[in-house]
Amino acid sequence: MPPRSAEQRTDDVRQKLRDAVDCWVVSASGAGDAYLVPLSFYWDGTRLLLATPTNSRTARNLRRAGAVRLALGPTRDVVMIEGSVTFIPRDLLDDARATAHAEHTGFDPRQIAEEYVYIAVLPRMIQAWREANELDGRFVMRDGHWLIGDEEKR
Amino acid sequence: MPPRSAEQRTDDVRQKLRDAVDCWVVSASGAGDAYLVPLSFYWDGTRLLLATPTNSRTARNLRRAGAVRLALGPTRDVVMIEGSVTFIPRDLLDDARATAHAEHTGFDPRQIAEEYVYIAVLPRMIQAWREANELDGRFVMRDGHWLIGDEEKR
């Protein structure tokens, strides 16, 4: 298959952010122990909204790092994202976004006995590629800016 | 869907190791910078055999750590693996395994101009789960031993 254009990749990434429910979240401790877990997310148009137990290994790692790397799959249709993270106690997230998150992901962290926290991820780098012939031109966002359509679509 | 039995999960994991081509490989630097990349693998019955450029970020991170965490997807049918890593220079891997790896993954690291290295992953922990109701009982291997069928199947 020939490589997709930058426009097509950007459209595909935006659609995946809207439609996908799960992502792979990678994190590491300060000692360099890497960790990986699948988490559901909701895309509000600007940020990915995740939720995890407040004391989970992922939450502790991301609190330390202040940034996250995550991927939407499958492995032959990758969207790779790096972004900064903001922790939002579950009582403090606005109802509209909390409800949208619950509807999209199918679980509501506000209803769970264990203490959960929302994690908002603001992407600053996004790459999209399928096969090796798409590794060139894989960046669709750098330094927080979409390379295509930044003005009209956000 | 009701949770799968331990036997079913073990069978599913073995099948996925045989049939799947790609996995998500997570690693971290000594400073705690997490990294994630999809890589192809070949399962020889005991080890996952990966290949990556000798100086890639993943290779450097794994050389430091001596261990790896990786996942087979999708996110709602997870196989999570922790294992020790052994680096094998591409000229030193036996032909039979190198050829089996090339046939399974569709690429042959021996034929690439850039210097590649094989990484053999010996699992010591494997988990398998689909949805939240399968988090209990997710271990199918601990301390390098399959919990089910260790004797007759290996």
Short mmCIF file of N, CA and C in Angstrom, two decimals, chain A residues 11-144:
data_model
loop_
_atom_site.label_atom_id
_atom_site.label_comp_id
_atom_site.label_asym_id
_atom_site.label_seq_id
_atom_site.Cartn_x
_atom_site.Cartn_y
_atom_site.Cartn_z
N ASP A 11 -6.49 13.40 9.16
CA ASP A 11 -7.90 13.05 9.27
C ASP A 11 -8.08 11.72 10.03
N ASP A 12 -7.23 10.75 9.70
CA ASP A 12 -7.34 9.44 10.35
C ASP A 12 -7.07 9.55 11.86
N VAL A 13 -6.09 10.36 12.22
CA VAL A 13 -5.77 10.53 13.64
C VAL A 13 -6.95 11.17 14.37
N ARG A 14 -7.51 12.22 13.77
CA ARG A 14 -8.63 12.89 14.43
C ARG A 14 -9.82 11.95 14.60
N GLN A 15 -10.06 11.13 13.58
CA GLN A 15 -11.17 10.18 13.68
C GLN A 15 -10.90 9.14 14.76
N LYS A 16 -9.65 8.67 14.82
CA LYS A 16 -9.31 7.66 15.82
C LYS A 16 -9.43 8.24 17.23
N LEU A 17 -9.04 9.47 17.40
CA LEU A 17 -9.16 10.09 18.72
C LEU A 17 -10.63 10.18 19.13
N ARG A 18 -11.49 10.46 18.17
CA ARG A 18 -12.92 10.53 18.48
C ARG A 18 -13.52 9.16 18.75
N ASP A 19 -13.15 8.16 17.92
CA ASP A 19 -13.86 6.88 17.95
C ASP A 19 -13.25 5.83 18.88
N ALA A 20 -11.93 5.83 19.02
CA ALA A 20 -11.29 4.78 19.81
C ALA A 20 -11.66 4.93 21.28
N VAL A 21 -11.67 3.82 21.99
CA VAL A 21 -12.02 3.83 23.41
C VAL A 21 -10.80 3.57 24.28
N ASP A 22 -9.88 2.77 23.79
CA ASP A 22 -8.74 2.36 24.62
C ASP A 22 -7.42 2.82 24.03
N CYS A 23 -6.45 3.00 24.90
CA CYS A 23 -5.08 3.28 24.46
C CYS A 23 -4.12 2.52 25.37
N TRP A 24 -2.90 2.38 24.90
CA TRP A 24 -1.82 1.79 25.70
C TRP A 24 -1.06 2.93 26.36
N VAL A 25 -0.97 2.90 27.67
CA VAL A 25 -0.31 3.97 28.41
C VAL A 25 0.99 3.44 29.00
N VAL A 26 2.08 4.09 28.65
CA VAL A 26 3.39 3.67 29.14
C VAL A 26 3.89 4.70 30.14
N SER A 27 4.54 4.21 31.16
CA SER A 27 5.07 5.10 32.20
C SER A 27 6.28 4.42 32.81
N ALA A 28 6.99 5.18 33.61
CA ALA A 28 8.19 4.61 34.25
C ALA A 28 8.38 5.26 35.61
N SER A 29 8.97 4.50 36.50
CA SER A 29 9.33 5.04 37.82
C SER A 29 10.61 5.86 37.68
N GLY A 30 10.93 6.58 38.71
CA GLY A 30 12.17 7.36 38.71
C GLY A 30 13.40 6.48 38.62
N ALA A 31 13.24 5.20 39.00
CA ALA A 31 14.37 4.27 38.93
C ALA A 31 14.49 3.61 37.56
N GLY A 32 13.57 3.95 36.64
CA GLY A 32 13.67 3.40 35.29
C GLY A 32 12.95 2.08 35.10
N ASP A 33 11.96 1.78 35.95
CA ASP A 33 11.15 0.57 35.74
C ASP A 33 9.95 0.93 34.87
N ALA A 34 9.91 0.35 33.67
CA ALA A 34 8.86 0.68 32.71
C ALA A 34 7.58 -0.09 33.02
N TYR A 35 6.45 0.53 32.70
CA TYR A 35 5.16 -0.08 32.98
C TYR A 35 4.21 0.22 31.83
N LEU A 36 3.30 -0.71 31.56
CA LEU A 36 2.39 -0.58 30.42
C LEU A 36 1.03 -1.10 30.84
N VAL A 37 -0.01 -0.38 30.46
CA VAL A 37 -1.36 -0.82 30.81
C VAL A 37 -2.33 -0.25 29.79
N PRO A 38 -3.38 -0.99 29.43
CA PRO A 38 -4.41 -0.41 28.56
C PRO A 38 -5.41 0.37 29.41
N LEU A 39 -5.75 1.57 28.97
CA LEU A 39 -6.74 2.40 29.67
C LEU A 39 -7.72 2.98 28.66
N SER A 40 -8.95 3.18 29.10
CA SER A 40 -9.94 3.85 28.26
C SER A 40 -9.72 5.36 28.32
N PHE A 41 -10.16 6.04 27.27
CA PHE A 41 -10.02 7.50 27.25
C PHE A 41 -11.19 8.12 26.51
N TYR A 42 -11.37 9.39 26.76
CA TYR A 42 -12.35 10.20 26.02
C TYR A 42 -11.61 11.43 25.49
N TRP A 43 -11.80 11.72 24.20
CA TRP A 43 -11.16 12.88 23.56
C TRP A 43 -12.14 14.03 23.52
N ASP A 44 -11.78 15.14 24.17
CA ASP A 44 -12.73 16.26 24.24
C ASP A 44 -12.47 17.28 23.14
N GLY A 45 -11.61 16.92 22.18
CA GLY A 45 -11.29 17.83 21.08
C GLY A 45 -9.93 18.47 21.25
N THR A 46 -9.44 18.46 22.50
CA THR A 46 -8.13 19.05 22.81
C THR A 46 -7.28 18.11 23.65
N ARG A 47 -7.93 17.40 24.56
CA ARG A 47 -7.22 16.55 25.50
C ARG A 47 -7.81 15.15 25.52
N LEU A 48 -6.96 14.17 25.81
CA LEU A 48 -7.44 12.83 26.15
C LEU A 48 -7.68 12.80 27.65
N LEU A 49 -8.83 12.27 28.02
CA LEU A 49 -9.18 12.19 29.43
C LEU A 49 -9.16 10.72 29.84
N LEU A 50 -8.22 10.38 30.72
CA LEU A 50 -8.09 9.03 31.25
C LEU A 50 -8.57 9.03 32.70
N ALA A 51 -8.77 7.85 33.26
CA ALA A 51 -9.05 7.75 34.69
C ALA A 51 -8.40 6.47 35.20
N THR A 52 -7.84 6.55 36.40
CA THR A 52 -7.16 5.40 36.98
C THR A 52 -7.19 5.55 38.50
N PRO A 53 -7.07 4.44 39.22
CA PRO A 53 -7.02 4.58 40.68
C PRO A 53 -5.90 5.54 41.09
N THR A 54 -6.19 6.38 42.05
CA THR A 54 -5.27 7.44 42.46
C THR A 54 -3.90 6.89 42.85
N ASN A 55 -3.89 5.70 43.41
CA ASN A 55 -2.62 5.13 43.86
C ASN A 55 -2.10 4.03 42.95
N SER A 56 -2.63 3.94 41.73
CA SER A 56 -2.13 2.92 40.80
C SER A 56 -0.69 3.24 40.41
N ARG A 57 -0.04 2.21 39.92
CA ARG A 57 1.35 2.39 39.49
C ARG A 57 1.45 3.43 38.37
N THR A 58 0.49 3.38 37.43
CA THR A 58 0.49 4.36 36.35
C THR A 58 0.33 5.78 36.89
N ALA A 59 -0.61 5.97 37.82
CA ALA A 59 -0.83 7.31 38.37
C ALA A 59 0.42 7.82 39.08
N ARG A 60 1.06 6.95 39.84
CA ARG A 60 2.26 7.38 40.56
C ARG A 60 3.38 7.74 39.59
N ASN A 61 3.54 6.89 38.56
CA ASN A 61 4.61 7.17 37.57
C ASN A 61 4.36 8.48 36.83
N LEU A 62 3.10 8.70 36.44
CA LEU A 62 2.81 9.90 35.64
C LEU A 62 2.86 11.16 36.50
N ARG A 63 2.51 11.03 37.75
CA ARG A 63 2.60 12.18 38.64
C ARG A 63 4.06 12.63 38.75
N ARG A 64 4.93 11.67 38.85
CA ARG A 64 6.35 11.98 38.91
C ARG A 64 6.85 12.62 37.62
N ALA A 65 6.46 12.00 36.47
CA ALA A 65 7.04 12.41 35.19
C ALA A 65 6.41 13.69 34.66
N GLY A 66 5.12 13.90 34.93
CA GLY A 66 4.44 15.08 34.39
C GLY A 66 4.14 14.98 32.92
N ALA A 67 4.47 13.85 32.33
CA ALA A 67 4.25 13.66 30.89
C ALA A 67 3.98 12.19 30.64
N VAL A 68 3.40 11.91 29.46
CA VAL A 68 3.05 10.52 29.17
C VAL A 68 3.29 10.24 27.70
N ARG A 69 3.55 8.98 27.40
CA ARG A 69 3.57 8.49 26.03
C ARG A 69 2.49 7.43 25.93
N LEU A 70 1.64 7.53 24.95
CA LEU A 70 0.59 6.52 24.79
C LEU A 70 0.37 6.24 23.31
N ALA A 71 -0.26 5.11 23.05
CA ALA A 71 -0.47 4.69 21.67
C ALA A 71 -1.89 4.19 21.49
N LEU A 72 -2.47 4.52 20.34
CA LEU A 72 -3.69 3.88 19.90
C LEU A 72 -3.29 2.84 18.87
N GLY A 73 -3.90 1.68 18.92
CA GLY A 73 -3.52 0.60 18.03
C GLY A 73 -4.48 0.46 16.89
N PRO A 74 -4.40 -0.63 16.15
CA PRO A 74 -3.49 -1.78 16.33
C PRO A 74 -2.06 -1.46 15.93
N THR A 75 -1.19 -2.48 16.05
CA THR A 75 0.24 -2.25 15.83
C THR A 75 0.57 -1.90 14.39
N ARG A 76 -0.33 -2.19 13.45
CA ARG A 76 -0.06 -1.82 12.05
C ARG A 76 -0.86 -0.60 11.62
N ASP A 77 -1.36 0.12 12.61
CA ASP A 77 -2.06 1.38 12.32
C ASP A 77 -1.92 2.26 13.55
N VAL A 78 -0.68 2.66 13.79
CA VAL A 78 -0.30 3.26 15.06
C VAL A 78 -0.57 4.76 15.10
N VAL A 79 -1.09 5.22 16.20
CA VAL A 79 -1.06 6.63 16.55
C VAL A 79 -0.29 6.74 17.86
N MET A 80 0.85 7.41 17.83
CA MET A 80 1.71 7.53 19.01
C MET A 80 1.64 8.98 19.49
N ILE A 81 1.41 9.14 20.77
CA ILE A 81 1.18 10.48 21.33
C ILE A 81 2.08 10.70 22.53
N GLU A 82 2.71 11.88 22.57
CA GLU A 82 3.37 12.34 23.79
C GLU A 82 2.66 13.59 24.26
N GLY A 83 2.46 13.70 25.55
CA GLY A 83 1.78 14.88 26.03
C GLY A 83 2.06 15.15 27.49
N SER A 84 1.65 16.33 27.92
CA SER A 84 1.75 16.66 29.33
C SER A 84 0.51 16.18 30.05
N VAL A 85 0.62 15.92 31.33
CA VAL A 85 -0.51 15.40 32.09
C VAL A 85 -0.91 16.36 33.19
N THR A 86 -2.21 16.45 33.39
CA THR A 86 -2.77 17.22 34.49
C THR A 86 -3.70 16.31 35.27
N PHE A 87 -3.51 16.23 36.57
CA PHE A 87 -4.37 15.40 37.41
C PHE A 87 -5.57 16.21 37.89
N ILE A 88 -6.76 15.61 37.75
CA ILE A 88 -7.99 16.29 38.15
C ILE A 88 -8.74 15.36 39.12
N PRO A 89 -8.82 15.72 40.40
CA PRO A 89 -9.59 14.89 41.34
C PRO A 89 -11.00 14.69 40.81
N ARG A 90 -11.54 13.49 41.03
CA ARG A 90 -12.80 13.18 40.33
C ARG A 90 -13.95 14.06 40.75
N ASP A 91 -13.87 14.66 41.93
CA ASP A 91 -14.95 15.55 42.35
C ASP A 91 -14.86 16.92 41.68
N LEU A 92 -13.73 17.20 41.06
CA LEU A 92 -13.51 18.54 40.52
C LEU A 92 -13.66 18.63 39.01
N LEU A 93 -13.84 17.48 38.34
CA LEU A 93 -14.05 17.56 36.89
C LEU A 93 -15.47 18.04 36.62
N ASP A 94 -15.62 18.92 35.64
CA ASP A 94 -16.95 19.42 35.33
C ASP A 94 -17.86 18.27 34.90
N ASP A 95 -19.14 18.37 35.26
CA ASP A 95 -20.09 17.29 35.01
C ASP A 95 -20.18 16.92 33.53
N ALA A 96 -20.13 17.91 32.66
CA ALA A 96 -20.32 17.62 31.23
C ALA A 96 -19.22 16.69 30.73
N ARG A 97 -17.99 17.00 31.08
CA ARG A 97 -16.89 16.16 30.61
C ARG A 97 -16.88 14.81 31.32
N ALA A 98 -17.21 14.79 32.59
CA ALA A 98 -17.25 13.52 33.32
C ALA A 98 -18.32 12.61 32.72
N THR A 99 -19.45 13.17 32.37
CA THR A 99 -20.52 12.37 31.78
C THR A 99 -20.14 11.91 30.37
N ALA A 100 -19.53 12.80 29.61
CA ALA A 100 -19.09 12.41 28.27
C ALA A 100 -18.05 11.29 28.35
N HIS A 101 -17.16 11.40 29.32
CA HIS A 101 -16.16 10.34 29.53
C HIS A 101 -16.84 9.02 29.87
N ALA A 102 -17.80 9.05 30.77
CA ALA A 102 -18.49 7.82 31.19
C ALA A 102 -19.25 7.20 30.02
N GLU A 103 -19.90 8.04 29.23
CA GLU A 103 -20.67 7.50 28.09
C GLU A 103 -19.74 6.90 27.04
N HIS A 104 -18.63 7.56 26.81
CA HIS A 104 -17.72 7.06 25.76
C HIS A 104 -17.00 5.79 26.20
N THR A 105 -16.55 5.75 27.45
CA THR A 105 -15.72 4.63 27.89
C THR A 105 -16.55 3.48 28.46
N GLY A 106 -17.79 3.77 28.88
CA GLY A 106 -18.60 2.71 29.47
C GLY A 106 -18.32 2.45 30.93
N PHE A 107 -17.49 3.30 31.53
CA PHE A 107 -17.36 3.19 33.01
C PHE A 107 -17.26 4.58 33.60
N ASP A 108 -17.76 4.71 34.81
CA ASP A 108 -17.86 6.03 35.43
C ASP A 108 -17.04 6.05 36.73
N PRO A 109 -15.86 6.67 36.67
CA PRO A 109 -14.98 6.68 37.84
C PRO A 109 -15.61 7.35 39.06
N ARG A 110 -16.65 8.13 38.85
CA ARG A 110 -17.30 8.80 39.99
C ARG A 110 -18.12 7.82 40.81
N GLN A 111 -18.42 6.64 40.21
CA GLN A 111 -19.31 5.67 40.86
C GLN A 111 -18.55 4.52 41.52
N ILE A 112 -17.24 4.57 41.49
CA ILE A 112 -16.45 3.44 41.97
C ILE A 112 -15.99 3.71 43.39
N ALA A 113 -16.04 2.66 44.23
CA ALA A 113 -15.70 2.85 45.64
C ALA A 113 -14.24 3.28 45.80
N GLU A 114 -13.35 2.61 45.08
CA GLU A 114 -11.93 2.96 45.15
C GLU A 114 -11.73 4.39 44.64
N GLU A 115 -10.77 5.08 45.19
CA GLU A 115 -10.55 6.47 44.79
C GLU A 115 -9.89 6.53 43.41
N TYR A 116 -10.54 7.20 42.50
CA TYR A 116 -10.02 7.38 41.15
C TYR A 116 -9.65 8.83 40.91
N VAL A 117 -8.76 9.03 39.94
CA VAL A 117 -8.40 10.38 39.54
C VAL A 117 -8.46 10.45 38.01
N TYR A 118 -8.90 11.58 37.50
CA TYR A 118 -8.83 11.81 36.05
C TYR A 118 -7.44 12.34 35.70
N ILE A 119 -6.98 11.95 34.53
CA ILE A 119 -5.72 12.46 34.02
C ILE A 119 -5.98 13.03 32.63
N ALA A 120 -5.80 14.34 32.49
CA ALA A 120 -5.98 15.00 31.20
C ALA A 120 -4.63 15.06 30.50
N VAL A 121 -4.59 14.56 29.27
CA VAL A 121 -3.35 14.54 28.50
C VAL A 121 -3.47 15.54 27.36
N LEU A 122 -2.61 16.55 27.38
CA LEU A 122 -2.56 17.53 26.29
C LEU A 122 -1.44 17.13 25.34
N PRO A 123 -1.78 16.66 24.13
CA PRO A 123 -0.72 16.19 23.22
C PRO A 123 0.19 17.33 22.80
N ARG A 124 1.47 17.03 22.73
CA ARG A 124 2.40 18.00 22.13
C ARG A 124 3.09 17.38 20.93
N MET A 125 3.03 16.04 20.80
CA MET A 125 3.62 15.35 19.65
C MET A 125 2.71 14.18 19.29
N ILE A 126 2.37 14.08 18.02
CA ILE A 126 1.58 12.94 17.54
C ILE A 126 2.23 12.42 16.26
N GLN A 127 2.37 11.10 16.20
CA GLN A 127 2.85 10.44 14.99
C GLN A 127 1.80 9.42 14.55
N ALA A 128 1.75 9.17 13.26
CA ALA A 128 0.83 8.16 12.72
C ALA A 128 1.54 7.41 11.61
N TRP A 129 1.58 6.07 11.74
CA TRP A 129 2.13 5.27 10.66
C TRP A 129 1.51 3.88 10.66
N ARG A 130 1.52 3.27 9.49
CA ARG A 130 1.04 1.89 9.36
C ARG A 130 2.22 0.94 9.16
N GLU A 131 2.85 1.02 8.00
CA GLU A 131 3.97 0.12 7.74
C GLU A 131 5.25 0.95 7.62
N ALA A 132 6.35 0.24 7.35
CA ALA A 132 7.66 0.90 7.32
C ALA A 132 7.71 2.06 6.32
N ASN A 133 6.94 1.95 5.23
CA ASN A 133 6.99 3.00 4.21
C ASN A 133 6.29 4.28 4.67
N GLU A 134 5.69 4.25 5.85
CA GLU A 134 5.06 5.48 6.39
C GLU A 134 5.88 6.09 7.53
N LEU A 135 7.07 5.55 7.80
CA LEU A 135 7.85 6.13 8.90
C LEU A 135 8.31 7.54 8.55
N ASP A 136 8.68 7.76 7.29
CA ASP A 136 8.90 9.13 6.85
C ASP A 136 7.57 9.87 6.90
N GLY A 137 7.59 11.07 7.37
CA GLY A 137 6.35 11.85 7.40
C GLY A 137 5.38 11.40 8.46
N ARG A 138 5.87 10.76 9.52
CA ARG A 138 4.93 10.24 10.52
C ARG A 138 4.43 11.31 11.48
N PHE A 139 5.07 12.46 11.53
CA PHE A 139 4.62 13.49 12.47
C PHE A 139 3.36 14.19 11.95
N VAL A 140 2.31 14.22 12.74
CA VAL A 140 1.13 15.03 12.39
C VAL A 140 0.98 16.19 13.39
N MET A 141 1.68 16.12 14.51
CA MET A 141 1.72 17.24 15.45
C MET A 141 3.12 17.35 16.04
N ARG A 142 3.60 18.59 16.12
CA ARG A 142 4.87 18.88 16.80
C ARG A 142 4.66 20.11 17.68
N ASP A 143 5.29 20.07 18.86
CA ASP A 143 5.24 21.22 19.77
C ASP A 143 3.80 21.70 19.99
N GLY A 144 2.86 20.73 20.00
CA GLY A 144 1.48 21.08 20.30
C GLY A 144 0.68 21.60 19.11
#
